[in-house]
mmCIF file of C-alpha atoms in Angstrom:
data_model
loop_
_atom_site.group_PDB
_atom_site.id
_atom_site.type_symbol
_atom_site.label_atom_id
_atom_site.label_comp_id
_atom_site.label_asym_id
_atom_site.label_seq_id
_atom_site.Cartn_x
_atom_site.Cartn_y
_atom_site.Cartn_z
ATOM 1 C CA MET X 1 9.026 -54.220 121.863
ATOM 2 C CA GLU X 2 11.618 -51.711 122.913
ATOM 3 C CA LEU X 3 10.227 -48.195 122.726
ATOM 4 C CA PHE X 4 13.042 -46.472 120.910
ATOM 5 C CA ASN X 5 14.477 -49.015 118.518
ATOM 6 C CA SER X 6 15.084 -47.989 114.951
ATOM 7 C CA GLU X 7 11.667 -49.101 113.755
ATOM 8 C CA SER X 8 9.741 -46.937 116.179
ATOM 9 C CA LYS X 9 12.057 -44.030 115.448
ATOM 10 C CA LYS X 10 11.168 -44.435 111.811
ATOM 11 C CA ILE X 11 7.452 -44.485 112.612
ATOM 12 C CA ILE X 12 7.820 -41.145 114.388
ATOM 13 C CA ASN X 13 10.335 -39.519 112.073
ATOM 14 C CA ASP X 14 8.876 -40.359 108.684
ATOM 15 C CA PRO X 15 5.652 -38.402 109.065
ATOM 16 C CA ILE X 16 7.620 -35.389 110.264
ATOM 17 C CA ASN X 17 9.998 -35.428 107.307
ATOM 18 C CA VAL X 18 9.581 -37.508 104.190
ATOM 19 C CA ASN X 19 5.970 -38.587 104.633
ATOM 20 C CA ASN X 20 4.499 -35.452 106.166
ATOM 21 C CA PRO X 21 0.700 -35.669 106.462
ATOM 22 C CA ILE X 22 0.074 -32.178 105.131
ATOM 23 C CA SER X 23 2.714 -31.593 102.528
ATOM 24 C CA LEU X 24 3.115 -35.134 101.157
ATOM 25 C CA GLN X 25 0.092 -37.222 102.052
ATOM 26 C CA VAL X 26 -2.083 -34.114 101.479
ATOM 27 C CA LEU X 27 -4.379 -34.805 104.424
ATOM 28 C CA GLY X 28 -5.951 -32.430 106.901
ATOM 29 C CA ILE X 29 -5.404 -29.253 104.950
ATOM 30 C CA CYS X 30 -8.723 -27.652 105.844
ATOM 31 C CA SER X 31 -7.956 -27.015 109.467
ATOM 32 C CA ALA X 32 -4.300 -26.405 108.678
ATOM 33 C CA LEU X 33 -5.232 -23.220 106.875
ATOM 34 C CA ALA X 34 -8.102 -21.999 108.982
ATOM 35 C CA VAL X 35 -6.265 -21.851 112.302
ATOM 36 C CA THR X 36 -3.002 -20.368 111.091
ATOM 37 C CA ILE X 37 -3.841 -16.703 111.454
ATOM 38 C CA ARG X 38 -2.106 -16.617 114.823
ATOM 39 C CA LEU X 39 0.658 -18.731 116.291
ATOM 40 C CA ASP X 40 -1.154 -19.445 119.568
ATOM 41 C CA GLN X 41 -4.194 -20.826 117.736
ATOM 42 C CA ALA X 42 -1.947 -23.111 115.735
ATOM 43 C CA ILE X 43 -0.221 -24.400 118.872
ATOM 44 C CA ILE X 44 -3.488 -25.176 120.679
ATOM 45 C CA MET X 45 -4.877 -26.816 117.536
ATOM 46 C CA THR X 46 -1.735 -28.961 117.256
ATOM 47 C CA LEU X 47 -2.142 -30.160 120.829
ATOM 48 C CA ALA X 48 -5.812 -30.964 120.214
ATOM 49 C CA VAL X 49 -5.015 -32.895 117.044
ATOM 50 C CA ILE X 50 -2.156 -34.828 118.665
ATOM 51 C CA PHE X 51 -4.455 -35.825 121.534
ATOM 52 C CA VAL X 52 -7.280 -36.960 119.254
ATOM 53 C CA LEU X 53 -4.957 -38.683 116.796
ATOM 54 C CA CYS X 54 -3.037 -40.666 119.424
ATOM 55 C CA SER X 55 -6.126 -41.704 121.357
ATOM 56 C CA SER X 56 -8.166 -42.636 118.286
ATOM 57 C CA ASN X 57 -5.248 -44.621 116.874
ATOM 58 C CA VAL X 58 -4.798 -46.535 120.132
ATOM 59 C CA ILE X 59 -8.517 -47.190 120.659
ATOM 60 C CA LEU X 60 -9.136 -48.309 117.092
ATOM 61 C CA SER X 61 -6.016 -50.439 117.127
ATOM 62 C CA LEU X 62 -7.201 -52.187 120.316
ATOM 63 C CA ILE X 63 -10.592 -53.046 118.838
ATOM 64 C CA ARG X 64 -9.385 -53.635 115.298
ATOM 65 C CA ASP X 65 -10.117 -57.367 115.342
ATOM 66 C CA TYR X 66 -13.756 -56.813 116.287
ATOM 67 C CA ILE X 67 -14.629 -54.217 113.634
ATOM 68 C CA PRO X 68 -16.490 -55.617 110.618
ATOM 69 C CA ALA X 69 -14.985 -54.142 107.468
ATOM 70 C CA ARG X 70 -18.328 -52.974 106.074
ATOM 71 C CA VAL X 71 -19.224 -50.682 108.942
ATOM 72 C CA ARG X 72 -15.738 -49.551 109.884
ATOM 73 C CA ILE X 73 -16.242 -45.968 108.669
ATOM 74 C CA VAL X 74 -19.168 -45.419 111.015
ATOM 75 C CA ILE X 75 -17.269 -46.958 113.931
ATOM 76 C CA MET X 76 -14.190 -44.858 113.256
ATOM 77 C CA LEU X 77 -16.325 -41.737 112.976
ATOM 78 C CA SER X 78 -18.088 -42.385 116.272
ATOM 79 C CA VAL X 79 -14.833 -43.014 118.151
ATOM 80 C CA ILE X 80 -13.289 -39.880 116.669
ATOM 81 C CA ALA X 81 -16.428 -37.798 117.239
ATOM 82 C CA SER X 82 -16.530 -38.762 120.915
ATOM 83 C CA LEU X 83 -12.882 -37.825 121.397
ATOM 84 C CA VAL X 84 -13.379 -34.509 119.626
ATOM 85 C CA SER X 85 -16.398 -33.732 121.798
ATOM 86 C CA VAL X 86 -14.170 -34.274 124.842
ATOM 87 C CA VAL X 87 -11.572 -31.859 123.480
ATOM 88 C CA ASP X 88 -14.266 -29.332 122.605
ATOM 89 C CA GLU X 89 -15.712 -29.409 126.128
ATOM 90 C CA LEU X 90 -12.235 -29.217 127.706
ATOM 91 C CA LEU X 91 -11.361 -26.153 125.653
ATOM 92 C CA LYS X 92 -14.668 -24.511 126.547
ATOM 93 C CA ALA X 93 -14.019 -25.180 130.235
ATOM 94 C CA TYR X 94 -10.368 -24.162 130.523
ATOM 95 C CA LEU X 95 -9.537 -21.999 127.487
ATOM 96 C CA TYR X 96 -12.805 -20.267 126.725
ATOM 97 C CA ASP X 97 -11.335 -17.384 124.674
ATOM 98 C CA MET X 98 -9.391 -19.812 122.551
ATOM 99 C CA SER X 99 -12.409 -22.020 121.946
ATOM 100 C CA LYS X 100 -14.352 -18.957 120.767
ATOM 101 C CA GLN X 101 -11.571 -18.070 118.331
ATOM 102 C CA LEU X 102 -11.268 -21.574 116.944
ATOM 103 C CA SER X 103 -15.097 -21.771 116.765
ATOM 104 C CA VAL X 104 -16.224 -24.556 114.450
ATOM 105 C CA PHE X 105 -12.741 -25.721 113.596
ATOM 106 C CA VAL X 106 -12.399 -27.754 116.785
ATOM 107 C CA GLY X 107 -15.482 -29.702 115.768
ATOM 108 C CA LEU X 108 -14.066 -30.111 112.318
ATOM 109 C CA ILE X 109 -11.171 -32.171 113.690
ATOM 110 C CA ILE X 110 -13.660 -35.031 113.209
ATOM 111 C CA THR X 111 -13.487 -34.688 109.480
ATOM 112 C CA ASN X 112 -9.786 -33.927 109.526
ATOM 113 C CA CYS X 113 -8.637 -36.484 107.010
ATOM 114 C CA ILE X 114 -5.373 -37.115 108.894
ATOM 115 C CA ILE X 115 -7.258 -38.863 111.657
ATOM 116 C CA MET X 116 -9.468 -40.990 109.412
ATOM 117 C CA GLY X 117 -6.568 -41.570 107.061
ATOM 118 C CA ARG X 118 -4.171 -42.802 109.743
ATOM 119 C CA ALA X 119 -6.880 -44.931 111.356
ATOM 120 C CA GLU X 120 -7.606 -46.569 108.031
ATOM 121 C CA ALA X 121 -4.023 -46.880 106.818
ATOM 122 C CA PHE X 122 -2.196 -47.706 110.040
ATOM 123 C CA ALA X 123 -4.199 -48.240 113.232
ATOM 124 C CA LEU X 124 -6.427 -50.971 111.787
ATOM 125 C CA LYS X 125 -3.369 -52.956 110.750
ATOM 126 C CA ASN X 126 -0.936 -52.524 113.662
ATOM 127 C CA GLY X 127 -0.756 -52.994 117.418
ATOM 128 C CA PRO X 128 -1.579 -50.218 119.895
ATOM 129 C CA SER X 129 1.972 -49.162 120.768
ATOM 130 C CA LYS X 130 2.954 -48.706 117.139
ATOM 131 C CA ALA X 131 -0.347 -46.981 116.457
ATOM 132 C CA PHE X 132 0.370 -44.549 119.286
ATOM 133 C CA LEU X 133 3.787 -43.696 117.838
ATOM 134 C CA ASP X 134 2.256 -43.271 114.393
ATOM 135 C CA GLY X 135 -0.328 -40.901 115.838
ATOM 136 C CA LEU X 136 2.352 -38.933 117.645
ATOM 137 C CA GLY X 137 4.552 -38.695 114.549
ATOM 138 C CA ASN X 138 1.740 -37.592 112.278
ATOM 139 C CA GLY X 139 0.484 -35.136 114.867
ATOM 140 C CA LEU X 140 3.946 -33.613 115.142
ATOM 141 C CA GLY X 141 4.309 -33.489 111.362
ATOM 142 C CA TYR X 142 0.969 -31.692 111.130
ATOM 143 C CA GLY X 143 1.971 -29.342 113.941
ATOM 144 C CA MET X 144 5.311 -28.528 112.381
ATOM 145 C CA ILE X 145 3.735 -27.345 109.137
ATOM 146 C CA ILE X 146 0.925 -25.326 110.690
ATOM 147 C CA ILE X 147 3.275 -23.702 113.185
ATOM 148 C CA ILE X 148 5.629 -22.646 110.371
ATOM 149 C CA VAL X 149 2.717 -21.310 108.307
ATOM 150 C CA SER X 150 1.152 -19.451 111.218
ATOM 151 C CA PHE X 151 4.504 -17.989 112.261
ATOM 152 C CA PHE X 152 4.950 -16.357 108.855
ATOM 153 C CA ARG X 153 1.310 -15.327 108.558
ATOM 154 C CA GLU X 154 1.273 -13.668 111.961
ATOM 155 C CA LEU X 155 4.710 -12.076 111.808
ATOM 156 C CA PHE X 156 4.391 -10.549 108.352
ATOM 157 C CA GLY X 157 0.611 -10.158 108.315
ATOM 158 C CA ALA X 158 -0.090 -8.711 111.734
ATOM 159 C CA GLY X 159 3.407 -7.876 113.014
ATOM 160 C CA THR X 160 3.203 -9.896 116.238
ATOM 161 C CA ILE X 161 4.190 -13.261 117.663
ATOM 162 C CA THR X 162 1.632 -14.588 120.124
ATOM 163 C CA LEU X 163 2.018 -17.546 122.448
ATOM 164 C CA PRO X 164 -0.936 -19.284 124.093
ATOM 165 C CA ASP X 165 -1.839 -18.527 127.681
ATOM 166 C CA GLY X 166 -5.046 -18.913 129.676
ATOM 167 C CA GLY X 167 -6.738 -15.919 128.079
ATOM 168 C CA ALA X 168 -6.462 -14.055 124.825
ATOM 169 C CA GLY X 169 -2.795 -14.930 124.196
ATOM 170 C CA TYR X 170 0.534 -13.557 125.382
ATOM 171 C CA VAL X 171 2.292 -11.312 122.888
ATOM 172 C CA LEU X 172 5.914 -12.423 122.858
ATOM 173 C CA TRP X 173 7.194 -9.850 120.418
ATOM 174 C CA ARG X 174 5.730 -7.202 118.205
ATOM 175 C CA ILE X 175 7.317 -5.178 115.457
ATOM 176 C CA PRO X 176 8.483 -1.901 117.060
ATOM 177 C CA GLU X 177 6.735 1.356 116.201
ATOM 178 C CA ALA X 178 10.038 2.734 114.915
ATOM 179 C CA TRP X 179 9.978 0.258 112.018
ATOM 180 C CA TYR X 180 6.529 1.429 110.964
ATOM 181 C CA ALA X 181 7.736 5.017 111.276
ATOM 182 C CA ALA X 182 10.651 4.136 108.994
ATOM 183 C CA GLY X 183 8.234 2.907 106.321
ATOM 184 C CA TYR X 184 7.761 -0.803 107.124
ATOM 185 C CA GLU X 185 4.276 -2.116 106.452
ATOM 186 C CA ASN X 186 2.438 -5.330 107.309
ATOM 187 C CA ILE X 187 1.346 -7.450 104.375
ATOM 188 C CA GLY X 188 -2.409 -7.395 104.861
ATOM 189 C CA LEU X 189 -2.963 -10.130 102.282
ATOM 190 C CA LEU X 190 -1.362 -12.749 104.519
ATOM 191 C CA VAL X 191 -4.072 -12.396 107.141
ATOM 192 C CA LEU X 192 -6.775 -13.047 104.533
ATOM 193 C CA SER X 193 -7.468 -16.452 103.047
ATOM 194 C CA PRO X 194 -5.370 -16.165 99.855
ATOM 195 C CA GLY X 195 -2.289 -15.540 101.992
ATOM 196 C CA ALA X 196 -2.778 -18.899 103.720
ATOM 197 C CA PHE X 197 -2.875 -20.716 100.399
ATOM 198 C CA PHE X 198 0.234 -18.939 99.121
ATOM 199 C CA ILE X 199 2.300 -19.564 102.250
ATOM 200 C CA LEU X 200 1.281 -23.219 102.461
ATOM 201 C CA GLY X 201 2.041 -23.681 98.752
ATOM 202 C CA LEU X 202 5.490 -22.207 99.257
ATOM 203 C CA VAL X 203 6.130 -24.278 102.408
ATOM 204 C CA ILE X 204 5.192 -27.453 100.520
ATOM 205 C CA TRP X 205 7.504 -26.460 97.683
ATOM 206 C CA GLY X 206 10.320 -25.724 100.108
ATOM 207 C CA GLN X 207 9.917 -28.989 101.955
ATOM 208 C CA ARG X 208 9.922 -31.050 98.785
ATOM 209 C CA GLU X 209 12.982 -29.183 97.558
ATOM 210 C CA TRP X 210 14.710 -29.885 100.896
ATOM 211 C CA PHE X 211 14.032 -33.614 100.846
ATOM 212 C CA GLY X 212 14.250 -33.972 97.087
ATOM 213 C CA LEU X 213 10.751 -35.390 96.706
ATOM 214 C CA GLU X 214 8.419 -35.013 93.771
ATOM 215 C CA GLU X 215 4.933 -36.039 92.781
ATOM 216 C CA ASP X 216 3.983 -37.601 89.475
ATOM 217 C CA VAL X 217 1.117 -35.663 88.013
ATOM 218 C CA MET I 1 -40.773 -10.851 106.895
ATOM 219 C CA MET I 2 -39.986 -7.855 104.820
ATOM 220 C CA ASN I 3 -38.438 -8.656 101.477
ATOM 221 C CA GLY I 4 -38.391 -12.411 102.173
ATOM 222 C CA LEU I 5 -37.148 -13.479 98.785
ATOM 223 C CA GLU I 6 -34.428 -10.875 98.698
ATOM 224 C CA HIS I 7 -33.189 -11.977 102.096
ATOM 225 C CA TYR I 8 -32.825 -15.591 100.955
ATOM 226 C CA LEU I 9 -31.244 -14.522 97.714
ATOM 227 C CA SER I 10 -28.652 -12.577 99.651
ATOM 228 C CA ILE I 11 -27.847 -15.597 101.860
ATOM 229 C CA PHE I 12 -27.445 -17.668 98.713
ATOM 230 C CA THR I 13 -25.170 -15.173 96.990
ATOM 231 C CA LYS I 14 -23.149 -14.782 100.138
ATOM 232 C CA ALA I 15 -22.672 -18.545 100.465
ATOM 233 C CA VAL I 16 -21.685 -18.962 96.824
ATOM 234 C CA PHE I 17 -19.413 -16.013 96.212
ATOM 235 C CA ILE I 18 -18.592 -13.822 99.181
ATOM 236 C CA GLU I 19 -18.083 -16.472 101.840
ATOM 237 C CA ASN I 20 -17.261 -19.384 99.572
ATOM 238 C CA ILE I 21 -16.920 -22.449 101.741
ATOM 239 C CA VAL I 22 -13.686 -23.589 100.091
ATOM 240 C CA LEU I 23 -11.940 -20.370 99.240
ATOM 241 C CA ALA I 24 -12.815 -18.316 102.307
ATOM 242 C CA TYR I 25 -13.313 -20.935 105.046
ATOM 243 C CA PHE I 26 -10.916 -23.629 103.833
ATOM 244 C CA LEU I 27 -13.483 -26.418 104.179
ATOM 245 C CA GLY I 28 -13.482 -29.528 102.028
ATOM 246 C CA LEU I 29 -9.971 -28.885 100.830
ATOM 247 C CA CYS I 30 -8.817 -32.507 100.984
ATOM 248 C CA SER I 31 -11.196 -33.727 98.325
ATOM 249 C CA PHE I 32 -10.909 -30.364 96.595
ATOM 250 C CA LEU I 33 -7.182 -30.906 95.997
ATOM 251 C CA ALA I 34 -7.269 -34.643 95.461
ATOM 252 C CA ILE I 35 -10.060 -34.747 92.900
ATOM 253 C CA SER I 36 -9.507 -31.533 90.973
ATOM 254 C CA LYS I 37 -6.982 -33.303 88.762
ATOM 255 C CA LYS I 38 -9.826 -34.336 86.438
ATOM 256 C CA ILE I 39 -12.736 -32.213 85.258
ATOM 257 C CA ASP I 40 -15.315 -35.051 84.987
ATOM 258 C CA ALA I 41 -14.600 -36.242 88.497
ATOM 259 C CA SER I 42 -14.782 -32.677 89.804
ATOM 260 C CA VAL I 43 -18.227 -32.189 88.307
ATOM 261 C CA GLY I 44 -19.279 -35.489 89.894
ATOM 262 C CA ILE I 45 -18.133 -34.700 93.394
ATOM 263 C CA GLY I 46 -19.382 -31.137 93.103
ATOM 264 C CA MET I 47 -22.894 -32.397 92.356
ATOM 265 C CA ALA I 48 -22.735 -34.944 95.151
ATOM 266 C CA VAL I 49 -21.734 -32.228 97.625
ATOM 267 C CA VAL I 50 -24.621 -30.011 96.509
ATOM 268 C CA VAL I 51 -27.105 -32.857 97.029
ATOM 269 C CA VAL I 52 -25.786 -34.013 100.397
ATOM 270 C CA LEU I 53 -25.336 -30.508 101.844
ATOM 271 C CA THR I 54 -28.849 -29.460 100.823
ATOM 272 C CA ILE I 55 -30.306 -32.539 102.517
ATOM 273 C CA THR I 56 -28.213 -32.761 105.676
ATOM 274 C CA ALA I 57 -28.232 -29.115 106.757
ATOM 275 C CA PRO I 58 -32.037 -28.909 107.295
ATOM 276 C CA ILE I 59 -32.147 -32.368 108.936
ATOM 277 C CA ASN I 60 -29.460 -31.335 111.374
ATOM 278 C CA TRP I 61 -31.348 -28.101 111.950
ATOM 279 C CA PHE I 62 -34.455 -30.012 113.029
ATOM 280 C CA LEU I 63 -32.442 -32.306 115.286
ATOM 281 C CA TYR I 64 -30.630 -29.381 116.893
ATOM 282 C CA GLU I 65 -33.767 -27.309 117.321
ATOM 283 C CA PHE I 66 -36.000 -30.047 118.762
ATOM 284 C CA LEU I 67 -33.566 -32.369 120.558
ATOM 285 C CA LEU I 68 -30.183 -30.872 121.305
ATOM 286 C CA ASP I 69 -30.346 -27.147 121.940
ATOM 287 C CA LYS I 70 -30.799 -25.793 125.459
ATOM 288 C CA GLY I 71 -34.494 -25.955 126.221
ATOM 289 C CA ALA I 72 -35.224 -27.790 122.983
ATOM 290 C CA LEU I 73 -36.789 -30.712 124.813
ATOM 291 C CA ALA I 74 -39.466 -28.443 126.318
ATOM 292 C CA TRP I 75 -42.087 -30.087 124.078
ATOM 293 C CA LEU I 76 -41.710 -33.239 126.200
ATOM 294 C CA GLY I 77 -42.933 -31.462 129.323
ATOM 295 C CA GLU I 78 -41.849 -29.091 132.077
ATOM 296 C CA ASP I 79 -39.175 -31.401 133.493
ATOM 297 C CA PHE I 80 -37.214 -31.446 130.283
ATOM 298 C CA ALA I 81 -37.130 -27.703 129.687
ATOM 299 C CA ASN I 82 -33.699 -27.152 131.213
ATOM 300 C CA ILE I 83 -31.811 -29.963 129.529
ATOM 301 C CA ASP I 84 -28.939 -28.845 127.321
ATOM 302 C CA LEU I 85 -27.694 -31.598 125.060
ATOM 303 C CA SER I 86 -25.741 -29.390 122.682
ATOM 304 C CA PHE I 87 -22.473 -31.125 123.593
ATOM 305 C CA LEU I 88 -23.792 -34.102 121.643
ATOM 306 C CA LYS I 89 -24.086 -32.117 118.447
ATOM 307 C CA LEU I 90 -20.828 -33.300 116.878
ATOM 308 C CA ILE I 91 -21.693 -36.979 117.243
ATOM 309 C CA VAL I 92 -25.288 -36.513 116.112
ATOM 310 C CA PHE I 93 -24.354 -34.398 113.100
ATOM 311 C CA ILE I 94 -21.669 -36.741 111.867
ATOM 312 C CA SER I 95 -23.927 -39.781 112.252
ATOM 313 C CA VAL I 96 -26.688 -38.043 110.318
ATOM 314 C CA ILE I 97 -24.218 -37.169 107.594
ATOM 315 C CA ALA I 98 -22.823 -40.697 107.369
ATOM 316 C CA ALA I 99 -26.330 -42.165 107.335
ATOM 317 C CA MET I 100 -27.596 -39.689 104.742
ATOM 318 C CA VAL I 101 -24.668 -40.404 102.490
ATOM 319 C CA GLN I 102 -25.502 -44.104 102.641
ATOM 320 C CA LEU I 103 -29.185 -43.398 101.973
ATOM 321 C CA VAL I 104 -28.497 -41.098 99.051
ATOM 322 C CA GLU I 105 -26.212 -43.746 97.622
ATOM 323 C CA MET I 106 -28.861 -46.475 97.922
ATOM 324 C CA PHE I 107 -31.564 -44.180 96.556
ATOM 325 C CA MET I 108 -29.467 -43.305 93.538
ATOM 326 C CA GLU I 109 -28.567 -46.907 92.880
ATOM 327 C CA ARG I 110 -32.256 -47.779 92.815
ATOM 328 C CA PHE I 111 -33.706 -44.862 90.863
ATOM 329 C CA SER I 112 -30.995 -43.334 88.742
ATOM 330 C CA GLN I 113 -28.449 -45.802 87.542
ATOM 331 C CA SER I 114 -26.632 -43.307 85.342
ATOM 332 C CA LEU I 115 -26.243 -40.744 88.114
ATOM 333 C CA TYR I 116 -25.151 -43.530 90.440
ATOM 334 C CA ASN I 117 -22.502 -44.647 88.016
ATOM 335 C CA SER I 118 -21.111 -41.150 87.657
ATOM 336 C CA LEU I 119 -21.229 -40.248 91.366
ATOM 337 C CA GLY I 120 -20.905 -43.700 92.899
ATOM 338 C CA ILE I 121 -17.326 -43.723 94.093
ATOM 339 C CA PHE I 122 -17.436 -40.135 95.348
ATOM 340 C CA LEU I 123 -20.377 -40.508 97.693
ATOM 341 C CA PRO I 124 -18.577 -42.405 100.489
ATOM 342 C CA LEU I 125 -15.799 -39.818 100.377
ATOM 343 C CA ILE I 126 -18.288 -37.092 101.110
ATOM 344 C CA ALA I 127 -19.048 -38.406 104.587
ATOM 345 C CA VAL I 128 -15.646 -37.143 105.643
ATOM 346 C CA ASN I 129 -15.730 -33.964 103.606
ATOM 347 C CA CYS I 130 -15.390 -31.132 106.093
ATOM 348 C CA SER I 131 -17.641 -28.826 104.093
ATOM 349 C CA ILE I 132 -20.701 -30.938 104.957
ATOM 350 C CA LEU I 133 -20.108 -30.954 108.712
ATOM 351 C CA GLY I 134 -18.931 -27.351 108.480
ATOM 352 C CA GLY I 135 -22.234 -26.358 106.860
ATOM 353 C CA SER I 136 -24.170 -27.811 109.797
ATOM 354 C CA LEU I 137 -21.873 -26.239 112.397
ATOM 355 C CA PHE I 138 -22.044 -22.807 110.787
ATOM 356 C CA MET I 139 -25.812 -23.057 110.659
ATOM 357 C CA VAL I 140 -25.855 -23.575 114.441
ATOM 358 C CA GLU I 141 -23.364 -20.809 115.076
ATOM 359 C CA ARG I 142 -25.229 -18.271 112.939
ATOM 360 C CA GLU I 143 -28.662 -19.228 114.291
ATOM 361 C CA TYR I 144 -30.351 -19.576 110.924
ATOM 362 C CA THR I 145 -34.034 -20.450 110.556
ATOM 363 C CA VAL I 146 -34.955 -23.607 108.690
ATOM 364 C CA ILE I 147 -35.457 -21.982 105.298
ATOM 365 C CA GLU I 148 -32.281 -19.956 105.691
ATOM 366 C CA THR I 149 -30.491 -23.204 106.502
ATOM 367 C CA MET I 150 -31.781 -24.856 103.341
ATOM 368 C CA VAL I 151 -30.764 -21.894 101.209
ATOM 369 C CA TYR I 152 -27.389 -21.724 102.941
ATOM 370 C CA GLY I 153 -26.745 -25.457 102.476
ATOM 371 C CA PHE I 154 -27.619 -25.311 98.803
ATOM 372 C CA GLY I 155 -25.553 -22.163 98.298
ATOM 373 C CA SER I 156 -22.496 -23.632 99.977
ATOM 374 C CA GLY I 157 -22.787 -26.705 97.793
ATOM 375 C CA VAL I 158 -22.960 -24.574 94.673
ATOM 376 C CA GLY I 159 -19.943 -22.625 95.910
ATOM 377 C CA PHE I 160 -17.956 -25.831 96.300
ATOM 378 C CA PHE I 161 -19.077 -26.974 92.849
ATOM 379 C CA LEU I 162 -17.968 -23.701 91.233
ATOM 380 C CA ALA I 163 -14.609 -23.666 92.985
ATOM 381 C CA ILE I 164 -13.681 -27.264 92.226
ATOM 382 C CA VAL I 165 -14.676 -27.068 88.569
ATOM 383 C CA ALA I 166 -12.748 -23.833 88.192
ATOM 384 C CA LEU I 167 -9.607 -25.299 89.760
ATOM 385 C CA ALA I 168 -9.893 -28.493 87.714
ATOM 386 C CA SER I 169 -10.092 -26.490 84.499
ATOM 387 C CA VAL I 170 -7.035 -24.445 85.411
ATOM 388 C CA ARG I 171 -5.061 -27.539 86.393
ATOM 389 C CA TYR I 172 -6.016 -29.202 83.128
ATOM 390 C CA ARG I 173 -4.381 -26.379 81.224
ATOM 391 C CA LEU I 174 -1.248 -26.613 83.338
ATOM 392 C CA HIS I 175 -0.335 -29.950 81.777
ATOM 393 C CA TYR I 176 1.481 -28.050 79.076
ATOM 394 C CA SER I 177 3.309 -25.526 81.202
ATOM 395 C CA ASN I 178 6.785 -25.730 82.583
ATOM 396 C CA ILE I 179 6.492 -25.781 86.375
ATOM 397 C CA PRO I 180 9.508 -26.400 88.652
ATOM 398 C CA VAL I 181 9.609 -30.145 89.329
ATOM 399 C CA ARG I 182 9.144 -29.996 93.088
ATOM 400 C CA LEU I 183 6.274 -27.541 92.835
ATOM 401 C CA ARG I 184 4.203 -29.836 90.625
ATOM 402 C CA GLY I 185 1.061 -31.315 92.100
ATOM 403 C CA VAL I 186 -0.184 -30.041 95.434
ATOM 404 C CA GLY I 187 2.203 -27.114 95.737
ATOM 405 C CA MET I 188 1.048 -25.607 92.455
ATOM 406 C CA ALA I 189 -2.585 -26.407 93.234
ATOM 407 C CA MET I 190 -2.203 -24.459 96.490
ATOM 408 C CA LEU I 191 -0.825 -21.382 94.735
ATOM 409 C CA LEU I 192 -3.620 -21.593 92.149
ATOM 410 C CA THR I 193 -6.227 -21.870 94.870
ATOM 411 C CA GLY I 194 -4.716 -18.765 96.419
ATOM 412 C CA LEU I 195 -5.200 -16.896 93.150
ATOM 413 C CA LEU I 196 -8.785 -18.166 92.824
ATOM 414 C CA SER I 197 -9.421 -17.124 96.382
ATOM 415 C CA MET I 198 -8.101 -13.646 95.595
ATOM 416 C CA ALA I 199 -10.444 -13.468 92.628
ATOM 417 C CA PHE I 200 -13.402 -14.410 94.820
ATOM 418 C CA MET I 201 -12.339 -11.801 97.364
ATOM 419 C CA ALA I 202 -13.279 -9.187 94.822
ATOM 420 C CA PHE I 203 -16.893 -9.991 95.749
ATOM 421 C CA SER I 204 -16.308 -9.185 99.386
ATOM 422 C CA GLY I 205 -16.947 -5.494 98.910
ATOM 423 C CA ILE I 206 -20.537 -6.216 97.909
ATOM 424 C CA ASP I 207 -22.897 -5.332 100.704
ATOM 425 C CA LEU I 208 -26.111 -7.333 100.674
#
């Protein structure tokens, strides 16, 4: 199979646009909201999810013929849990500050429904190379949404834009003091939990408007 | 142990209202959004979450305290006192949860047919509900004792129950309102959850 024929492009593109895991499949929302207070957290979380999603998809796709249907949930969970433990230990070793900030939410990648959902819906039915592309596409789709949400939450809530580095984050830009002096104020609500729900709701609305998609209720 | 009962009551109230597991920590949102379309189903999954969280949190506490934590194996003898198995906690916790969900399902099928029929299809879903694993992870992070863990698990379950039933009732009423087409469904549910979350934030000033 050629790597970049139209079918594999579709496997990668669809989850980013018209079949986005967060805004259209409605999977993996828990972590999407919890780690979006700052941009750097969202970026690290995206990388962690892409790693786990691609590897779990490939592993499960390789062993898909040997998994009995009745116990597949337990097998999927143990594969995913092992991969997440690896990520957790790696973060603790190399990005300790970040792993403290993300606290339990790294562990909760296990129950991130995107990973179980894609394993169940795609990896158990397709070959490893396709499963890898599907994992990559869904990981990028997830990342796109949480990076947009965290960008708005951090910029308007805390007045900074932070990129990840080895320690506590590198502040790329912050709103100048002169703006505050002129009467500008941060929207404190965005840093709190309701703000996350509002921004994500609006992003979902915007994306559906953009692609002209709707949901039958 | 001064004011024992009051202490547990405050953990419970905190878990239900002030630090609601759905509205403040964003856990269990997948099933929260997917199932809150119907009130009956919401009550069902809410009850199942209460049961499973109350059972799994203390079990995981025992496992963590006597097998996984640094120095937890000291009861086996001097040689084991320095072993730190806490990196295994994710795998152990999730297996316990998956196994408990299966057990609860079998138990219900045997002893309470009516409860089984109403909860049946929701139980397997709960194994991958983040609020259950989250409950166990928070218990480790906050270093609760066993009774605190039980109270916390039960309280978190009740919090989930309250939140999902509340959202389901609001969504039920929305059937008759004129929402922009593309906002219908998840988008609107998100905005509503934001409002609910704001309402629950009113409790956050309470100091227990």
